[in-house]
Short mmCIF file of C-alpha atoms in Angstrom, two decimals:
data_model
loop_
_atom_site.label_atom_id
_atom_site.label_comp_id
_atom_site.label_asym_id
_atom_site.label_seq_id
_atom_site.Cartn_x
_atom_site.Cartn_y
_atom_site.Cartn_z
CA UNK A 659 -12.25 -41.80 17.04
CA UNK A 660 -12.87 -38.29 18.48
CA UNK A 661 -11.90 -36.25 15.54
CA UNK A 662 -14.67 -38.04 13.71
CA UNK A 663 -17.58 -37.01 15.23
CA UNK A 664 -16.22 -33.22 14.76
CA UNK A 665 -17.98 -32.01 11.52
CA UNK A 666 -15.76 -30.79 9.12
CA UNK A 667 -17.74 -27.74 8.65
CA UNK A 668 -16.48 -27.04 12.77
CA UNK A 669 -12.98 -28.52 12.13
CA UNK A 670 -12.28 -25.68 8.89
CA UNK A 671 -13.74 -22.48 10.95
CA UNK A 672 -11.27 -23.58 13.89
CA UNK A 673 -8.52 -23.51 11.09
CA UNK A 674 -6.60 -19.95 11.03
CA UNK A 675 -4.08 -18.88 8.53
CA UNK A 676 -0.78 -17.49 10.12
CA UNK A 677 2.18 -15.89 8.95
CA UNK A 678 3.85 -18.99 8.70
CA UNK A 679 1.24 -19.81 6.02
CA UNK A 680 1.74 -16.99 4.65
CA UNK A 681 5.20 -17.62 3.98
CA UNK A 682 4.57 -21.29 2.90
CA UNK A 683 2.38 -20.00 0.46
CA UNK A 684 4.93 -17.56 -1.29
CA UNK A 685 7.72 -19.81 -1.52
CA UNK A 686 6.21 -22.38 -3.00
CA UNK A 687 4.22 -19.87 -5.14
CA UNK A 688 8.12 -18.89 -6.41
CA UNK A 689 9.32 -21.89 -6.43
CA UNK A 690 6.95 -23.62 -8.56
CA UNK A 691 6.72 -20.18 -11.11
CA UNK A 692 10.66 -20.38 -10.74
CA UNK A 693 10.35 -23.70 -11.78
CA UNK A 694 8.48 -23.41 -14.80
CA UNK A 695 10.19 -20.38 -16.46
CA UNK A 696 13.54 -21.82 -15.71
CA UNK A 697 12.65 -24.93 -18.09
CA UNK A 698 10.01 -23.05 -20.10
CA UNK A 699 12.02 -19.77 -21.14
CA UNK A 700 15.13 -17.51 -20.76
CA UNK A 701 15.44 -15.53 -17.98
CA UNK A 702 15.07 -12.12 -20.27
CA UNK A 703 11.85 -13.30 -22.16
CA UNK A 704 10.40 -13.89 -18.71
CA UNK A 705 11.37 -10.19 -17.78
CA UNK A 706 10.93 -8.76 -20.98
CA UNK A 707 13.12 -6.88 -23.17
CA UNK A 708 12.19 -3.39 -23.00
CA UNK A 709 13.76 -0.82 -20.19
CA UNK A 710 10.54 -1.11 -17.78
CA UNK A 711 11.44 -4.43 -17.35
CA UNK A 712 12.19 -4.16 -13.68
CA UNK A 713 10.43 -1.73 -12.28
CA UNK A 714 7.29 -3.79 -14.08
CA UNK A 715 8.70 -7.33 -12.62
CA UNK A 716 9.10 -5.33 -8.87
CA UNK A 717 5.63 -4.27 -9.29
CA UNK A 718 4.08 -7.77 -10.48
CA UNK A 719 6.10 -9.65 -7.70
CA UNK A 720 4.80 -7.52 -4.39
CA UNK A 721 1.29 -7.26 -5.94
CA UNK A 722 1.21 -10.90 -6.15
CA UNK A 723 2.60 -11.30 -2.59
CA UNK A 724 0.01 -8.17 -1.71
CA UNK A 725 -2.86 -10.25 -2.79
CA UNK A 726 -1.78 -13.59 -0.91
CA UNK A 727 -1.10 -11.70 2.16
CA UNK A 728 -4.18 -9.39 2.50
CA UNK A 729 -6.37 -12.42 1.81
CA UNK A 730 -5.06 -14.02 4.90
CA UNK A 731 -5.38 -11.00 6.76
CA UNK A 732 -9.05 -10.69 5.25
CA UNK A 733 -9.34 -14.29 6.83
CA UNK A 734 -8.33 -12.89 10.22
CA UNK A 735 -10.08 -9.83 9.93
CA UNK A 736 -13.76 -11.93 9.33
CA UNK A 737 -12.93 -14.16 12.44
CA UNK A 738 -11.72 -11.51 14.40
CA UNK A 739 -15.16 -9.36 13.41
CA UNK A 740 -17.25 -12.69 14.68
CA UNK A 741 -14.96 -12.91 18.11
CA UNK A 742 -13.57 -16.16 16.91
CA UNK A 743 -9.95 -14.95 16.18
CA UNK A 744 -7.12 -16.87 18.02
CA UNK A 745 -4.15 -15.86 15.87
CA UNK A 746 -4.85 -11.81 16.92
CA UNK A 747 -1.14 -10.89 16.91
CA UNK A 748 -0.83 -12.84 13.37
CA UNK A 749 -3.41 -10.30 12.15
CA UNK A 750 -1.60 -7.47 13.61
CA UNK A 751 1.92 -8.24 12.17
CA UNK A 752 0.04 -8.73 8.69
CA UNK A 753 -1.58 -5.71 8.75
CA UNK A 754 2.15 -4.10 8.78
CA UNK A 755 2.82 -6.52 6.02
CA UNK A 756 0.48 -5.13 3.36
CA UNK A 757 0.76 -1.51 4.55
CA UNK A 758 4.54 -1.85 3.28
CA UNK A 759 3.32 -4.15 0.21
CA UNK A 760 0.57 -1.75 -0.89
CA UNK A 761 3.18 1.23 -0.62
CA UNK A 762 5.51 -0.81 -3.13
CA UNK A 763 3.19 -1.99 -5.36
CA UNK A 764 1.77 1.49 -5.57
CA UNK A 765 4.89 3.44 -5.74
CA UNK A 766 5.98 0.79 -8.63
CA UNK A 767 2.56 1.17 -10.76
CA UNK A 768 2.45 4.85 -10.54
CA UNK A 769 6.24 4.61 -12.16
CA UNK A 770 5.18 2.03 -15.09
CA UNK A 771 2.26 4.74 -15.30
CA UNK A 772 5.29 7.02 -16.79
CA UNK A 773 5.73 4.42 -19.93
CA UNK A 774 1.97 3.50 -20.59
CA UNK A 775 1.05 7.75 -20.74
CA UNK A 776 4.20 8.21 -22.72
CA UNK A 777 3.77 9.20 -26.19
CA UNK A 778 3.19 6.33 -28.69
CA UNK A 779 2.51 4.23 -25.38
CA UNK A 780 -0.17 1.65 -24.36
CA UNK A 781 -2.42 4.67 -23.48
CA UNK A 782 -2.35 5.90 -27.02
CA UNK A 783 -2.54 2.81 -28.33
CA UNK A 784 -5.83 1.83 -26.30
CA UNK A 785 -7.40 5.05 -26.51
CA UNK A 786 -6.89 4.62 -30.51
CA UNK A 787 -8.79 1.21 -31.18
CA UNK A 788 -10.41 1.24 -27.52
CA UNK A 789 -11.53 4.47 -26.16
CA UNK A 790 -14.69 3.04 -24.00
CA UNK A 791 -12.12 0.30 -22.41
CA UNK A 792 -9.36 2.89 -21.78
CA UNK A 793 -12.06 4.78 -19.33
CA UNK A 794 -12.28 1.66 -17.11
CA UNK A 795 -8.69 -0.08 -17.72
CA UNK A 796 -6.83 2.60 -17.24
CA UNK A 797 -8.33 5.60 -15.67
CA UNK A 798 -10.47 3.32 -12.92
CA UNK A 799 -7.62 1.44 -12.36
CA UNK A 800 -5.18 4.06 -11.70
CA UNK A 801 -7.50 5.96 -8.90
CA UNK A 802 -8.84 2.72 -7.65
CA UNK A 803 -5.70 1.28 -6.83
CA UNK A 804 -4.52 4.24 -4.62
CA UNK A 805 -7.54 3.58 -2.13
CA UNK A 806 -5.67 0.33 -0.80
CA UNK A 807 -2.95 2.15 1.03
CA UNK A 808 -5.51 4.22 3.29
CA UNK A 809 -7.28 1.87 4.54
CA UNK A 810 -4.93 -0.90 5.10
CA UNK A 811 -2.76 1.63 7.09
CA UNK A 812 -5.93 2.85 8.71
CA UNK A 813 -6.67 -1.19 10.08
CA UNK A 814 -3.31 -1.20 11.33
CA UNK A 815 -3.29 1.68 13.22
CA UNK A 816 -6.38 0.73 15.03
CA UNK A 817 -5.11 -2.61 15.27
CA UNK A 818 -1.50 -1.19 17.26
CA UNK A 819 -3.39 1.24 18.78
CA UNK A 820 -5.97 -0.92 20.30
CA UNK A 821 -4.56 -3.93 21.04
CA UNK A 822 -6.62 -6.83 22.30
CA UNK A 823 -8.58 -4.01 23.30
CA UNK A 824 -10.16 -3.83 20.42
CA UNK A 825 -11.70 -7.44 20.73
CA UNK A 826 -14.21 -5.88 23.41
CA UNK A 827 -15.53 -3.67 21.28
CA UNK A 828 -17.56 -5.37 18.51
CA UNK A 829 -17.74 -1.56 16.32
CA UNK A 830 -13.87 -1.06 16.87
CA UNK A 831 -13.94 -4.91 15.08
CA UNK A 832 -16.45 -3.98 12.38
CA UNK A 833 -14.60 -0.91 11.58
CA UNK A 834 -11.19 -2.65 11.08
CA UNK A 835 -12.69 -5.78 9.12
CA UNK A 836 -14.44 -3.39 6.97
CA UNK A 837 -11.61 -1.04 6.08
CA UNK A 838 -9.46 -4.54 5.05
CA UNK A 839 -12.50 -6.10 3.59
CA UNK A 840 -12.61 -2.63 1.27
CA UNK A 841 -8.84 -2.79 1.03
CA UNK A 842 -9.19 -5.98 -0.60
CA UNK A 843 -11.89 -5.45 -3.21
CA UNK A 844 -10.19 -2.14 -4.64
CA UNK A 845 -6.54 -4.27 -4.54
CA UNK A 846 -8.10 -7.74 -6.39
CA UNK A 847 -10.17 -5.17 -8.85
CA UNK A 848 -6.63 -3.14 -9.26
CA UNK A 849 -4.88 -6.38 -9.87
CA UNK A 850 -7.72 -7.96 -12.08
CA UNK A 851 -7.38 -4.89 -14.62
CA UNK A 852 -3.40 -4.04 -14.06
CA UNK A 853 -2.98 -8.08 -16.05
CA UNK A 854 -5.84 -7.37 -18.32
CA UNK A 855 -4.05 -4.19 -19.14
CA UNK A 856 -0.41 -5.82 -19.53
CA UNK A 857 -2.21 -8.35 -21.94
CA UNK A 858 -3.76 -5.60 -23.94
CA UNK A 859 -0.99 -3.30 -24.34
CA UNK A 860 2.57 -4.44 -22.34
CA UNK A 861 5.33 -1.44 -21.64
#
């Protein structure tokens, strides 16, 4: 048989994520979460109890979807940077994606930010029994995250501006892969510390 005798090192690279997988992704993410707090707990234990409940489930929800989304679009941007990209406009629409996403998710932070610098909040608490972890969990974190927006807004501006004009020109390509590939570190470190600091010291 044909498909045989293709490696399946060459079968994966010709494999491209879309938005469709994107969207696969998410839902069954949900469902299968949904799934297991439905049987596992009640609906406010899952939430929480206290009054930054939802502004602190709104945040954890589009950083989640953030993070699946810009690591598809980091995907795209790598194949697109080595002239292999077939799923351009995919990219494109993406790239609009996690501008929005990274606007929510840093609009919703900076507003649990209110409760965890509040007096007799997580800050106070951390800086108590933790001062040398408060530097990196809390102050890093904070400035770190911001980064994400500019760039991934910077990649999509190219990317509309351009077009497929920017597939001819191999530094236009580097510039936008880089700016998502840097968009992506600061968002997974972000993300990395903002559930290390939730598990430290919740709202």
């Amino acid at each position: 048989m044909k498909w045989m005798e293709i490696p399946i090192y060459s079968r994966l690279r010709k494999m491209e994520p879309s938005l469709a997988t994107l969207f696969l992704i998410v839902v069954g993410a949900v469902a299968i979460i949904g799934f297991f707090a439905a049987v596992s707990s009640p609906v406010g234990d899952l939430l929480g109890q206290g009054s930054w409940r939802l502004p602190s489930t709104f945040h954890g929800i589009a950083a989640t979807i953030f993070v699946l989304g810009l690591t598809i679009a980091l995907y795209l941007a790598w194949r697109m940077f080595t002239g292999e990209i077939r799923a351009f406009r995919d990219l494109k629409y993406l790239a609009v994606l996690t501008s929005v996403l990274s606007a929510f998710t840093i609009a919703f932070g900076n507003w649990i930010y209110i409760a965890y610098r509040a007096p007799g909040g997580p800050r106070e608490e951390i800086l108590a029994s933790l001062p040398a972890i408060h530097r990196v969990f809390f102050e890093f974190k904070e400035y770190m995250a911001l980064f994400t927006f500019p760039l991934i807004v910077a990649a999509t501006f190219a990317l509309w501006s351009y077009d497929k004009e920017i597939l001819k020109n191999r530094h236009l390509r580097a510039g936008v892969a880089v700016a998502i590939g840097l968009a992506w570190v600061y968002m997974m470190i972000a993300y990395v510390l903002g559930a290390a600091i939730t598990k430290l010291a919740p709202v």
